[in-house]
Short mmCIF file of C-alpha atoms in Angstrom, two decimals:
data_model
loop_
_atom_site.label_atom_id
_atom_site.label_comp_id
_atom_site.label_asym_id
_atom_site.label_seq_id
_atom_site.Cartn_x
_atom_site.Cartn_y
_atom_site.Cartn_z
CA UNK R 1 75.80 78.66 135.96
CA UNK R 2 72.67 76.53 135.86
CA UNK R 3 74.54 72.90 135.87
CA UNK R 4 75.95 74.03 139.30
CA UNK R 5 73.29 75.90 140.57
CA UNK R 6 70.78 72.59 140.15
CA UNK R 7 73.61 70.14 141.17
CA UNK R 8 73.42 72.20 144.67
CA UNK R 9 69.82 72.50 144.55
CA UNK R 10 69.21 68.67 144.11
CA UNK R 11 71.98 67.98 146.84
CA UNK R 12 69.51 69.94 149.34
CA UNK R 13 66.30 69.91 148.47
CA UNK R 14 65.87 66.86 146.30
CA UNK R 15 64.96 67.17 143.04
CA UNK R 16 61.30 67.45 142.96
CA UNK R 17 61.63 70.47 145.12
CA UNK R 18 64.61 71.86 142.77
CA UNK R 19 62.22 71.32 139.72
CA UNK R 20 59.19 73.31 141.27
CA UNK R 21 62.43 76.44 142.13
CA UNK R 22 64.04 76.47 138.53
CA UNK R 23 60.47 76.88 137.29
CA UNK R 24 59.40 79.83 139.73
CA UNK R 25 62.36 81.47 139.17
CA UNK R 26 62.50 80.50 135.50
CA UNK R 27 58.67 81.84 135.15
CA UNK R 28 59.50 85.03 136.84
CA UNK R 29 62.73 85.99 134.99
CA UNK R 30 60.90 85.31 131.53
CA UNK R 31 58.12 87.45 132.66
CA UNK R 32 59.76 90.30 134.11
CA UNK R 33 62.44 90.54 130.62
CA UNK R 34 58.92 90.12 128.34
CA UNK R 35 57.89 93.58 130.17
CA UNK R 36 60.82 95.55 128.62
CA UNK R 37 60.20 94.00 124.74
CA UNK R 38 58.88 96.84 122.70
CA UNK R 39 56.97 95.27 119.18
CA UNK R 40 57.79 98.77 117.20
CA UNK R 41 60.15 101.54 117.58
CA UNK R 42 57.59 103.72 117.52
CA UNK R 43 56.57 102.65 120.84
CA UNK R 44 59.21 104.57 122.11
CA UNK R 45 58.95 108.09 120.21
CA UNK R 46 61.87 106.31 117.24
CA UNK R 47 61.82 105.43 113.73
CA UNK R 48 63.60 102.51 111.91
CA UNK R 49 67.11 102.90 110.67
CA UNK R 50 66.67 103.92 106.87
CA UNK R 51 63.17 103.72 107.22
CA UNK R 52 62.70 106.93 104.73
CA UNK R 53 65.17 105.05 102.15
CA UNK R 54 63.36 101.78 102.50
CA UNK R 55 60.10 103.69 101.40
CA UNK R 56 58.64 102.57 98.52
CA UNK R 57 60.70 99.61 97.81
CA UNK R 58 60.24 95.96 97.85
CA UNK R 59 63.16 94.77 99.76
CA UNK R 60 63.34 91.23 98.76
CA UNK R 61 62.93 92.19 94.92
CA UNK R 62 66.56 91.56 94.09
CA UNK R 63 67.46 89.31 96.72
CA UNK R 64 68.91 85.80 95.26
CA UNK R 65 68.43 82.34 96.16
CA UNK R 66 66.36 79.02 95.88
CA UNK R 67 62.86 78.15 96.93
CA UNK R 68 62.43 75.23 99.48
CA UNK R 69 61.33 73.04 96.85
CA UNK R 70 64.69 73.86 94.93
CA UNK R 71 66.83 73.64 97.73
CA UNK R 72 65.14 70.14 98.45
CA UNK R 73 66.36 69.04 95.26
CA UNK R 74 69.98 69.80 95.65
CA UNK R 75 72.64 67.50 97.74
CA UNK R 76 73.61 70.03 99.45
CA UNK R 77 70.51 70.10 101.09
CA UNK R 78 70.64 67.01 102.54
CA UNK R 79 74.71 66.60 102.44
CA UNK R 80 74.10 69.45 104.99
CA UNK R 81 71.34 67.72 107.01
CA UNK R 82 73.19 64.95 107.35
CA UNK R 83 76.26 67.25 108.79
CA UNK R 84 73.28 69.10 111.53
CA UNK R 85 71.49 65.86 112.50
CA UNK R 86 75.75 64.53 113.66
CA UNK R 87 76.65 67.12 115.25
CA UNK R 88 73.14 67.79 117.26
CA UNK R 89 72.83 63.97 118.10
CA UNK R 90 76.11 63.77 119.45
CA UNK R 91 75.35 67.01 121.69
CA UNK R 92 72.52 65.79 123.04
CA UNK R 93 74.30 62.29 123.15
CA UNK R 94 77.20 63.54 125.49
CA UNK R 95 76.06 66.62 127.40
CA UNK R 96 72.77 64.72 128.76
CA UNK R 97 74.95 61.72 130.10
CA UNK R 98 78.28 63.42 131.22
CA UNK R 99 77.32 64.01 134.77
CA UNK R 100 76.49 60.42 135.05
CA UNK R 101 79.16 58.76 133.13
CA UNK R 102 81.67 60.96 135.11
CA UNK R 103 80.26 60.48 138.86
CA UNK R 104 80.46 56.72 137.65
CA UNK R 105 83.82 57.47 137.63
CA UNK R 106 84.26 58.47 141.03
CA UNK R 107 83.93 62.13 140.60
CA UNK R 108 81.71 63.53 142.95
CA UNK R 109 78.17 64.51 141.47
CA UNK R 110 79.26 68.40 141.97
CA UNK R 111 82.00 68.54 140.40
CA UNK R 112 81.13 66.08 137.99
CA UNK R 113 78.03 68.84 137.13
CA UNK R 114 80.45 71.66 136.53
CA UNK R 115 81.90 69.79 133.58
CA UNK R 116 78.98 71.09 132.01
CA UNK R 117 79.37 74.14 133.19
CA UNK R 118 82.83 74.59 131.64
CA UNK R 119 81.53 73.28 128.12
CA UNK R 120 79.06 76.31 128.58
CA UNK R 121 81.48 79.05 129.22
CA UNK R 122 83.43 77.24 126.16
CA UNK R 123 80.38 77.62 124.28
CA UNK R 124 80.77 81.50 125.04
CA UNK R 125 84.44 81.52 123.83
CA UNK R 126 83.81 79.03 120.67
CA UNK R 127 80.88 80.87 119.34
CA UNK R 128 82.51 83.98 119.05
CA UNK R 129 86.10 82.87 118.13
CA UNK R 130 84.60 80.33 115.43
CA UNK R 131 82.30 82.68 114.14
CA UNK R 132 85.56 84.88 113.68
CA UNK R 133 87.09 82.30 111.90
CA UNK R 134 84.38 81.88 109.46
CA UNK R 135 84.55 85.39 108.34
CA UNK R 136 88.09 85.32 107.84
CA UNK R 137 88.71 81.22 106.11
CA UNK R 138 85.24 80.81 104.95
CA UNK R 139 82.20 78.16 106.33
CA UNK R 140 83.35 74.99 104.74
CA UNK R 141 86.67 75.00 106.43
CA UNK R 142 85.69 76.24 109.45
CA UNK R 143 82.38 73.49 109.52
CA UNK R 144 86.12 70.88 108.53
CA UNK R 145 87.39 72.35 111.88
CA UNK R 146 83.99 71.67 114.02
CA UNK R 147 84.02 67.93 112.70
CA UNK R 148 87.26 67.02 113.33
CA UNK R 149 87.26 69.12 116.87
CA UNK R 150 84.36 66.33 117.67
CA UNK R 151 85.73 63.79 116.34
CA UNK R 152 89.19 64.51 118.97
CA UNK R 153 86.87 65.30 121.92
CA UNK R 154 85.04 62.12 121.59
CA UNK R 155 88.04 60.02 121.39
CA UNK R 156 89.43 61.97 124.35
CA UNK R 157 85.87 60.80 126.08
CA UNK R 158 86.81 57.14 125.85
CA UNK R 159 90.25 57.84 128.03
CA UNK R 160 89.14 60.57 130.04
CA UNK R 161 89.22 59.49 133.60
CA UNK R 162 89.92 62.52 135.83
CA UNK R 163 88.08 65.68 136.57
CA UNK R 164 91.12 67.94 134.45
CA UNK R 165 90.48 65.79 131.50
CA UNK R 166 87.01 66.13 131.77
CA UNK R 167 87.37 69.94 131.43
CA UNK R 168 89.50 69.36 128.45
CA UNK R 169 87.10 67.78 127.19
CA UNK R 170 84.18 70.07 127.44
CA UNK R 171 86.51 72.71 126.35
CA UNK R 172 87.04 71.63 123.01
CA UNK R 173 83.50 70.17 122.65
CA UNK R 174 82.20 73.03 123.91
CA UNK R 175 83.89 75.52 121.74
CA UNK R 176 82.79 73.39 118.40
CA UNK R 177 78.97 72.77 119.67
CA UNK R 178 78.45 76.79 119.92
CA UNK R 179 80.66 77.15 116.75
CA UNK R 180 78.48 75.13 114.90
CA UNK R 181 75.47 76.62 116.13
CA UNK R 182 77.24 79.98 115.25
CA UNK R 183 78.04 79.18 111.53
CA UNK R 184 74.73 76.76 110.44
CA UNK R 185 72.69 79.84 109.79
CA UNK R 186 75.15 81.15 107.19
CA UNK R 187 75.84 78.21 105.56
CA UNK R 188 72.09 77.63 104.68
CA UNK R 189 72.24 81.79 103.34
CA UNK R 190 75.48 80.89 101.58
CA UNK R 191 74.56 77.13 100.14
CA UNK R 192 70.53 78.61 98.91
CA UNK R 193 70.89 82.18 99.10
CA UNK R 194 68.63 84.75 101.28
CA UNK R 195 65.06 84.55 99.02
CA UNK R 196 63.57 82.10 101.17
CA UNK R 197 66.69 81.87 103.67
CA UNK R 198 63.52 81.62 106.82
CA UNK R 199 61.52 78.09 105.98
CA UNK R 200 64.98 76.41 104.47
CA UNK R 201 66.59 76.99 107.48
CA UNK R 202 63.40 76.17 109.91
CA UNK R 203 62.29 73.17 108.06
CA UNK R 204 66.68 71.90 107.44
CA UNK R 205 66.76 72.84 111.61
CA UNK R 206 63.77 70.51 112.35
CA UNK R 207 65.10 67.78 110.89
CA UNK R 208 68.32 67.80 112.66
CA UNK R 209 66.40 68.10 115.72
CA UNK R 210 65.60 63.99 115.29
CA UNK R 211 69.12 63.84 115.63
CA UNK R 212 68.78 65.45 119.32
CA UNK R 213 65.84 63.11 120.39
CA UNK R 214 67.54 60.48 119.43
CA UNK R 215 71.19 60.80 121.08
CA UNK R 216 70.28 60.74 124.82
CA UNK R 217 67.90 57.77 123.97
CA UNK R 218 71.13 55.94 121.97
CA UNK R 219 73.41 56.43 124.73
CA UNK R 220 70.76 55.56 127.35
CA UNK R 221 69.95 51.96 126.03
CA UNK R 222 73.65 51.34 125.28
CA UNK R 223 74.05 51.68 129.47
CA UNK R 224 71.66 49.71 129.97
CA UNK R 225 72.83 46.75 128.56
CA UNK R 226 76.35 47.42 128.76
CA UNK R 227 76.40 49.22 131.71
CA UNK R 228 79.03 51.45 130.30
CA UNK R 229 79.27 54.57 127.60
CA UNK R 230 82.15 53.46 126.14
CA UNK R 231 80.39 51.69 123.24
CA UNK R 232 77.81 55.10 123.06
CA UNK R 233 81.01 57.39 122.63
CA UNK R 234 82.67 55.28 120.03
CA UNK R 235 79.56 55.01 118.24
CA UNK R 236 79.47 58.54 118.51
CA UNK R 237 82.68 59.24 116.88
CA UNK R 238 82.15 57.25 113.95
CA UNK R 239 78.90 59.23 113.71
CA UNK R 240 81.80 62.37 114.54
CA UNK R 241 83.56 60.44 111.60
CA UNK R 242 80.73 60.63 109.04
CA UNK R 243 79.89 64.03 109.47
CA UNK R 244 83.51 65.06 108.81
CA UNK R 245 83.34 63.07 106.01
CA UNK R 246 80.29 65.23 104.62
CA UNK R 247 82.00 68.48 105.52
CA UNK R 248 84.10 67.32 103.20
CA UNK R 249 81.65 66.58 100.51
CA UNK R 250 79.67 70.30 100.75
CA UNK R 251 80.16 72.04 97.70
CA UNK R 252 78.88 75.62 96.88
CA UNK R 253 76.21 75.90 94.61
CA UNK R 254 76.01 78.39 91.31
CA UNK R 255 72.79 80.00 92.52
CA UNK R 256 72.12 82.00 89.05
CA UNK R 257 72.76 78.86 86.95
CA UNK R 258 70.46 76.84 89.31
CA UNK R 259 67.46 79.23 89.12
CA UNK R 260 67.33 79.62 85.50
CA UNK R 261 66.90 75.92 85.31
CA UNK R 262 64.17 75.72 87.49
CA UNK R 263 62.70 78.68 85.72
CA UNK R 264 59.71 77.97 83.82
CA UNK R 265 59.70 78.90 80.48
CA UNK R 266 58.12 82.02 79.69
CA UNK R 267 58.99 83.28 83.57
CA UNK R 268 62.60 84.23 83.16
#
């Protein structure tokens, strides 16, 4: 909704004006929702579900997995931050420059904006169908799927020329962005187990997160010397390329033989 909402705000009010509107509205929405949050159930007259079994036990006593420092010293650690920081550059890479790469085109700016749209409501779709798919063929294949998905959209980027193709495009790419999104936290439960599932997770998310700064800022200076994203987008699907490759690569890892080696002696 937003893509369309600010390509009509910027057509009429410039977008200066349409900044200071999406933040009003933006501000109010955020406040208004943060009235309803409630921090306990209590708050409103309930308990927590199984609260009286929970009693009295220490919840994470038998839960399984690594610590951060373990996880830092498998592959998969970093086999798997290698597979986030592809697929969140090339996001950033493509959905920041699609309006302008497509109104450079000849599509107007309009409907050149709802191409983002449609990679949104694909993002609905792909989130839930992928995360589906997951549950029923397992996270490496479906993470297989994602890469190669990419890897087809991006190649589809460097002939699309028309506004249908365009949605085609943002279909697929769409569908695989949310997917990924959809599956990375249960990989990282699946890959180091649930012990200390919270700061692998955060810290293995912040480092793909270079990989977002640095795709809009890729693509930008390749336009301006070029003046043209064709060398970005094939760029980006070799970088499509080598994360497929790494999907590849992820292996499971025996979580009870790996803690008993980094076990200290005398602390089994």
């Amino acid at each position: 909704v937003m893509p369309l909402l600010a390509s009509w705000s910027i057509s009429n009010y410039g977008w200066r004006t349409s900044y200071i509107i999406f933040a009003v509205v933006t501000f109010a929405i955020i406040v208004v929702a943060a009235l309803f949050l409630k921090r306990d159930p209590s708050q409103m007259g309930l308990s927590p579900y199984g609260e009286g079994e929970a009693k009295g036990k220490n919840l994470n006593s038998d839960v399984l997995g690594l610590s951060l420092g373990e996880a830092f010293r498998t592959r998969q650690f970093w086999i798997f931050c290698g597979i986030a920081t592809s697929i969140t550059l090339l996001s950033t890479l493509v959905i920041v420059h699609i309006v302008i790469h497509a109104s450079g085109l000849g599509i107007p700016a309009f409907k050149a904006a709802s191409i983002v749209s449609v990679n949104g409501v694909a993002g609905i779709l792909g989130a839930i169908l992928i995360g589906h798919l997951a549950d029923r063929i397992g996270n490496k294949p479906t993470l297989v799927i994602i890469t190669i998905s990419y890897i087809c959209s991006l190649l589809w980027l460097l002939v699309a020329g028309e506004l249908w193709m365009f949605y085609l495009f943002a279909v697929v790419f769409g569908a695989a962005f949310a997917g990924f999104f959809t599956v990375q936290s249960p990989v990282v439960a699946e890959l180091f187990g649930l012990r200390s599932h919270g700061i692998i997770f955060g810290v293995l998310y912040s480092i793909t997160m270079v990989g977002a700064a640095l795709g809009p800022i890729l693509a930008g200076y390749i336009f301006d010397i070029t003046d043209s994203y064709q060398l970005a987008f094939w760029i980006g699907s070799g970088i499509a390329v080598s994360g497929f490759i790494l999907a590849l690569l992820l292996k499971p890892i025996n979580l009870e033989r790996k803690i008993h080696r980094f076990t200290p002696i005398g602390k089994e």
